[in-house]
Structures are given as C-alpha cells and as structure tokens.
C-alpha cells in the first residue's frame, strides 16, 4: 500500500535485490531502496506534518523552504516508485518490447539505435543528480525524452512518465563509480518495456 494512515509508505520491490545482476548489483539495489528511497518517504511525511502544523498554528514563516522540501521529497518518492517498476531481470518476458509499443516508438524516433542513443545521451546531459524520463506529452500526442535535474527541476508539466532511469550517483557509484555511460548502457538490458507500455495505455485512456 502506498498511503496508509495518512503517511506514505516504502513500496516493496517487484523482484529480489539481486535480480538485476550483473547489470545492477544487489548491494546498490538494497542501499538504494532501503536507505535512499526510505529517506525520501520519511522526508515527505515529515514535511507534510510540518505543513499541517504550520496551517494549524497559522505560522507560515517557513513556507518557502517547506515547499521546496515538499517538491524534493515527493518527487524523490514518486520517481523511485516509478523507477523500480521500470526495471526487470534481463531474461524476463517483460523486457521484450510489446509490438504496439514498438510501433509507437519507431514512428516517433525512427529506430531502436536512436532510442538507445537518446536514453544514454539524455542521461549524460543531467548535471549532477537527476533522472532520464521518457514521457508522453498529451498536447502534441508524442513521446519525449527529458533530463530531470534533482528530482523536481526542469520538468515539463503534464508529461506522463513512462520510463524513469535514476542517474544520481547513489544509483550506480558502487559498481560503476563515475562511469555513468556504462551504467546507462547496463540499464538498457533491464528495462521493463511492459510497464512502459502499460503507462502509455493509461496516458491514452
Ligand atoms: Mn535514487
């Protein structure tokens, strides 16, 4: 359950910590999930409590920093929740691209080589920590790759997230150190394309 007794909860992973080996190692997955993601969940709940307290007492002096904390922790929690379900073991059926998704992606980007390059280059373009996001932009009805800085900056409103790849150093430093490109290339082998397609169908409905 994502939200119980008015507090956000850390979701379970849909696979074991070592399921993405050798591309993403078990220690990184465990620390990432149990400590980093839990930290955003706790930060979000604490911030909501502080906001409720401010409202109850009519004391709004800290509103600016509380709003920053709210955006940071809420996006941190939501992005990670999306991210875990964008991954699956490389030999899982979910890694195979559904034919209907393939049609959409090829119409948009032309070839899988270009999609691969866009994912890698968008991830390399993130300054400091952040995310690669493949999203559905409903006004034009098209997919866009976007580099999201931190969790919440440089963000197209209403872009529906289909695929999120974490490029904060904590996502890859233990195994790849500063070799973000190698990490992104490894991620390509464990993308859950079924989740991408399910989210696209939800965005369309
Ligand atoms: Mn992370």
mmCIF file of C-alpha atoms and ligand atoms in Angstrom:
data_model
loop_
_atom_site.group_PDB
_atom_site.id
_atom_site.type_symbol
_atom_site.label_atom_id
_atom_site.label_comp_id
_atom_site.label_asym_id
_atom_site.label_seq_id
_atom_site.Cartn_x
_atom_site.Cartn_y
_atom_site.Cartn_z
ATOM 1 C CA UNK A 1 0.000 0.000 0.000
ATOM 2 C CA UNK A 2 1.360 3.397 -0.976
ATOM 3 C CA UNK A 3 -0.503 5.549 1.565
ATOM 4 C CA UNK A 4 -1.610 4.194 4.951
ATOM 5 C CA UNK A 5 -2.856 6.168 7.985
ATOM 6 C CA UNK A 6 -2.090 9.452 6.206
ATOM 7 C CA UNK A 7 1.558 8.538 5.650
ATOM 8 C CA UNK A 8 3.409 7.479 2.526
ATOM 9 C CA UNK A 9 4.991 4.029 2.628
ATOM 10 C CA UNK A 10 8.058 2.498 1.020
ATOM 11 C CA UNK A 11 6.779 0.084 -1.650
ATOM 12 C CA UNK A 12 8.226 -3.420 -1.913
ATOM 13 C CA UNK A 13 10.339 -4.129 -4.973
ATOM 14 C CA UNK A 14 8.642 -6.401 -7.534
ATOM 15 C CA UNK A 15 11.838 -8.558 -7.659
ATOM 16 C CA UNK A 16 14.744 -9.590 -5.397
ATOM 17 C CA UNK A 17 17.667 -7.252 -4.744
ATOM 18 C CA UNK A 18 19.981 -9.465 -6.803
ATOM 19 C CA UNK A 19 17.515 -9.926 -9.691
ATOM 20 C CA UNK A 20 19.164 -7.305 -11.913
ATOM 21 C CA UNK A 21 22.683 -8.730 -11.628
ATOM 22 C CA UNK A 22 25.114 -8.387 -13.303
ATOM 23 C CA UNK A 23 23.821 -5.041 -14.630
ATOM 24 C CA UNK A 24 22.815 -3.531 -11.307
ATOM 25 C CA UNK A 25 24.330 -5.170 -8.232
ATOM 26 C CA UNK A 26 22.415 -6.347 -5.176
ATOM 27 C CA UNK A 27 24.207 -4.081 -2.701
ATOM 28 C CA UNK A 28 23.408 -0.982 -4.733
ATOM 29 C CA UNK A 29 19.766 -2.057 -5.031
ATOM 30 C CA UNK A 30 19.435 -2.758 -1.308
ATOM 31 C CA UNK A 31 21.032 0.515 -0.180
ATOM 32 C CA UNK A 32 19.158 2.456 -2.850
ATOM 33 C CA UNK A 33 15.789 1.038 -1.835
ATOM 34 C CA UNK A 34 16.131 0.667 1.936
ATOM 35 C CA UNK A 35 18.065 3.852 2.669
ATOM 36 C CA UNK A 36 17.763 6.366 -0.155
ATOM 37 C CA UNK A 37 14.164 5.749 -1.124
ATOM 38 C CA UNK A 38 13.154 5.348 2.535
ATOM 39 C CA UNK A 39 14.800 8.725 3.176
ATOM 40 C CA UNK A 40 12.526 10.438 0.648
ATOM 41 C CA UNK A 41 9.465 8.728 2.110
ATOM 42 C CA UNK A 42 10.412 9.892 5.614
ATOM 43 C CA UNK A 43 11.249 13.383 4.367
ATOM 44 C CA UNK A 44 7.901 13.628 2.602
ATOM 45 C CA UNK A 45 5.946 12.528 5.673
ATOM 46 C CA UNK A 46 7.898 14.906 7.925
ATOM 47 C CA UNK A 47 7.307 17.794 5.525
ATOM 48 C CA UNK A 48 3.572 17.110 5.341
ATOM 49 C CA UNK A 49 3.452 17.053 9.134
ATOM 50 C CA UNK A 50 5.304 20.377 9.305
ATOM 51 C CA UNK A 51 2.920 21.877 6.732
ATOM 52 C CA UNK A 52 -0.102 20.667 8.711
ATOM 53 C CA UNK A 53 1.430 22.133 11.849
ATOM 54 C CA UNK A 54 2.006 25.474 10.117
ATOM 55 C CA UNK A 55 -1.598 25.537 8.918
ATOM 56 C CA UNK A 56 -2.926 24.618 12.375
ATOM 57 C CA UNK A 57 -0.986 27.425 14.050
ATOM 58 C CA UNK A 58 -1.131 29.986 11.252
ATOM 59 C CA UNK A 59 2.686 30.209 11.226
ATOM 60 C CA UNK A 60 3.835 30.419 7.626
ATOM 61 C CA UNK A 61 7.354 31.858 8.035
ATOM 62 C CA UNK A 62 8.971 28.644 6.735
ATOM 63 C CA UNK A 63 6.592 28.203 3.816
ATOM 64 C CA UNK A 64 9.243 28.696 1.132
ATOM 65 C CA UNK A 65 11.604 26.031 2.466
ATOM 66 C CA UNK A 66 8.712 23.677 3.276
ATOM 67 C CA UNK A 67 7.503 23.962 -0.306
ATOM 68 C CA UNK A 68 10.999 23.178 -1.560
ATOM 69 C CA UNK A 69 11.171 20.163 0.752
ATOM 70 C CA UNK A 70 7.725 19.033 -0.375
ATOM 71 C CA UNK A 71 8.701 19.102 -4.074
ATOM 72 C CA UNK A 72 12.059 17.441 -3.425
ATOM 73 C CA UNK A 73 10.811 14.585 -1.273
ATOM 74 C CA UNK A 74 7.516 13.997 -3.112
ATOM 75 C CA UNK A 75 9.282 13.803 -6.468
ATOM 76 C CA UNK A 76 12.031 11.665 -4.897
ATOM 77 C CA UNK A 77 9.449 9.213 -3.603
ATOM 78 C CA UNK A 78 7.311 9.163 -6.748
ATOM 79 C CA UNK A 79 10.255 8.943 -9.167
ATOM 80 C CA UNK A 80 11.729 5.975 -7.312
ATOM 81 C CA UNK A 81 8.339 4.253 -7.138
ATOM 82 C CA UNK A 82 8.098 4.599 -10.929
ATOM 83 C CA UNK A 83 11.750 3.607 -11.425
ATOM 84 C CA UNK A 84 11.602 0.236 -9.639
ATOM 85 C CA UNK A 85 8.785 -0.886 -11.915
ATOM 86 C CA UNK A 86 10.686 0.262 -14.985
ATOM 87 C CA UNK A 87 13.262 -2.463 -14.328
ATOM 88 C CA UNK A 88 13.098 -6.247 -14.570
ATOM 89 C CA UNK A 89 15.563 -9.122 -14.957
ATOM 90 C CA UNK A 90 17.087 -9.195 -18.445
ATOM 91 C CA UNK A 91 15.656 -12.676 -19.142
ATOM 92 C CA UNK A 92 12.153 -11.730 -18.013
ATOM 93 C CA UNK A 93 9.389 -11.613 -20.624
ATOM 94 C CA UNK A 94 8.631 -8.069 -19.516
ATOM 95 C CA UNK A 95 11.938 -6.955 -21.029
ATOM 96 C CA UNK A 96 10.614 -7.778 -24.515
ATOM 97 C CA UNK A 97 9.079 -4.774 -26.267
ATOM 98 C CA UNK A 98 5.331 -5.213 -26.866
ATOM 99 C CA UNK A 99 4.583 -4.885 -30.633
ATOM 100 C CA UNK A 100 2.163 -1.955 -30.137
ATOM 101 C CA UNK A 101 4.779 -0.034 -28.155
ATOM 102 C CA UNK A 102 7.360 -0.790 -30.811
ATOM 103 C CA UNK A 103 5.102 0.776 -33.441
ATOM 104 C CA UNK A 104 4.711 3.984 -31.395
ATOM 105 C CA UNK A 105 8.407 4.235 -30.561
ATOM 106 C CA UNK A 106 9.616 3.612 -34.106
ATOM 107 C CA UNK A 107 7.115 6.081 -35.560
ATOM 108 C CA UNK A 108 8.418 8.677 -33.124
ATOM 109 C CA UNK A 109 12.151 8.023 -33.113
ATOM 110 C CA UNK A 110 12.843 6.089 -36.318
ATOM 111 C CA UNK A 111 14.988 3.259 -34.973
ATOM 112 C CA UNK A 112 15.987 1.466 -31.781
ATOM 113 C CA UNK A 113 19.538 2.727 -32.237
ATOM 114 C CA UNK A 114 18.234 6.287 -31.945
ATOM 115 C CA UNK A 115 16.069 5.421 -28.922
ATOM 116 C CA UNK A 116 19.102 3.852 -27.246
ATOM 117 C CA UNK A 117 21.275 6.882 -28.028
ATOM 118 C CA UNK A 118 18.593 9.287 -26.809
ATOM 119 C CA UNK A 119 18.295 7.438 -23.499
ATOM 120 C CA UNK A 120 22.057 7.410 -22.955
ATOM 121 C CA UNK A 121 22.676 10.985 -24.074
ATOM 122 C CA UNK A 122 19.710 12.354 -22.105
ATOM 123 C CA UNK A 123 21.128 10.638 -19.030
ATOM 124 C CA UNK A 124 24.615 12.009 -19.633
ATOM 125 C CA UNK A 125 23.160 15.504 -20.063
ATOM 126 C CA UNK A 126 21.825 15.618 -16.489
ATOM 127 C CA UNK A 127 24.015 17.995 -14.478
ATOM 128 C CA UNK A 128 24.741 16.459 -11.083
ATOM 129 C CA UNK A 129 21.951 14.171 -9.859
ATOM 130 C CA UNK A 130 18.690 13.527 -11.627
ATOM 131 C CA UNK A 131 16.722 11.331 -13.985
ATOM 132 C CA UNK A 132 16.188 10.282 -17.559
ATOM 133 C CA UNK A 133 12.499 10.484 -18.249
ATOM 134 C CA UNK A 134 10.706 9.177 -21.300
ATOM 135 C CA UNK A 135 7.249 10.706 -21.182
ATOM 136 C CA UNK A 136 4.056 11.087 -23.148
ATOM 137 C CA UNK A 137 3.210 14.694 -23.966
ATOM 138 C CA UNK A 138 -0.559 14.745 -24.497
ATOM 139 C CA UNK A 139 -0.916 18.161 -26.199
ATOM 140 C CA UNK A 140 1.101 17.065 -29.209
ATOM 141 C CA UNK A 141 0.496 13.372 -28.627
ATOM 142 C CA UNK A 142 4.137 12.426 -28.714
ATOM 143 C CA UNK A 143 6.878 10.810 -26.631
ATOM 144 C CA UNK A 144 9.739 12.978 -25.370
ATOM 145 C CA UNK A 145 12.980 12.197 -23.597
ATOM 146 C CA UNK A 146 13.776 14.693 -20.867
ATOM 147 C CA UNK A 147 16.638 15.070 -18.411
ATOM 148 C CA UNK A 148 15.217 15.942 -14.994
ATOM 149 C CA UNK A 149 17.609 17.652 -12.582
ATOM 150 C CA UNK A 150 17.465 16.565 -8.967
ATOM 151 C CA UNK A 151 14.003 15.068 -8.673
ATOM 152 C CA UNK A 152 11.921 18.069 -9.500
ATOM 153 C CA UNK A 153 13.673 20.632 -11.728
ATOM 154 C CA UNK A 154 13.484 21.075 -15.497
ATOM 155 C CA UNK A 155 10.182 19.358 -15.654
ATOM 156 C CA UNK A 156 7.519 19.578 -18.366
ATOM 157 C CA UNK A 157 4.114 19.911 -16.720
ATOM 158 C CA UNK A 158 1.749 17.089 -17.615
ATOM 159 C CA UNK A 159 4.456 14.986 -19.265
ATOM 160 C CA UNK A 160 3.273 11.498 -18.297
ATOM 161 C CA UNK A 161 6.228 9.426 -17.104
ATOM 162 C CA UNK A 162 6.591 6.148 -18.978
ATOM 163 C CA UNK A 163 10.214 5.323 -18.183
ATOM 164 C CA UNK A 164 12.346 6.757 -15.381
ATOM 165 C CA UNK A 165 16.042 5.957 -15.021
ATOM 166 C CA UNK A 166 17.817 7.187 -11.908
ATOM 167 C CA UNK A 167 21.170 8.857 -12.668
ATOM 168 C CA UNK A 168 22.031 10.063 -9.168
ATOM 169 C CA UNK A 169 25.423 8.668 -8.231
ATOM 170 C CA UNK A 170 23.901 6.523 -5.479
ATOM 171 C CA UNK A 171 22.207 4.531 -8.279
ATOM 172 C CA UNK A 172 25.492 3.323 -9.758
ATOM 173 C CA UNK A 173 28.589 4.515 -7.885
ATOM 174 C CA UNK A 174 29.422 1.260 -6.074
ATOM 175 C CA UNK A 175 29.804 -0.662 -9.313
ATOM 176 C CA UNK A 176 30.422 1.976 -11.964
ATOM 177 C CA UNK A 177 31.991 4.859 -9.996
ATOM 178 C CA UNK A 178 31.795 7.901 -12.292
ATOM 179 C CA UNK A 179 31.176 5.837 -15.454
ATOM 180 C CA UNK A 180 27.576 6.920 -15.902
ATOM 181 C CA UNK A 181 27.553 5.885 -19.558
ATOM 182 C CA UNK A 182 28.344 2.261 -18.639
ATOM 183 C CA UNK A 183 25.579 2.298 -16.055
ATOM 184 C CA UNK A 184 23.093 3.677 -18.581
ATOM 185 C CA UNK A 185 24.176 1.045 -21.112
ATOM 186 C CA UNK A 186 23.617 -1.607 -18.428
ATOM 187 C CA UNK A 187 20.151 -0.230 -17.643
ATOM 188 C CA UNK A 188 19.165 -0.827 -21.259
ATOM 189 C CA UNK A 189 19.400 -4.587 -20.567
ATOM 190 C CA UNK A 190 16.938 -4.471 -17.669
ATOM 191 C CA UNK A 191 14.207 -2.096 -18.887
ATOM 192 C CA UNK A 192 10.712 -3.413 -18.237
ATOM 193 C CA UNK A 193 9.090 -2.399 -21.541
ATOM 194 C CA UNK A 194 5.747 -3.875 -20.483
ATOM 195 C CA UNK A 195 5.489 -1.289 -17.728
ATOM 196 C CA UNK A 196 6.363 1.429 -20.260
ATOM 197 C CA UNK A 197 3.543 0.219 -22.499
ATOM 198 C CA UNK A 198 1.050 -0.080 -19.617
ATOM 199 C CA UNK A 199 1.753 3.531 -18.638
ATOM 200 C CA UNK A 200 1.354 4.662 -22.238
ATOM 201 C CA UNK A 201 -2.050 2.962 -22.404
ATOM 202 C CA UNK A 202 -3.033 4.679 -19.146
ATOM 203 C CA UNK A 203 -1.906 8.033 -20.557
ATOM 204 C CA UNK A 204 -4.080 7.453 -23.616
ATOM 205 C CA UNK A 205 -7.212 6.416 -21.703
HETATM 206 MN MN1 LIG B 1 17.836 7.195 -6.384
#
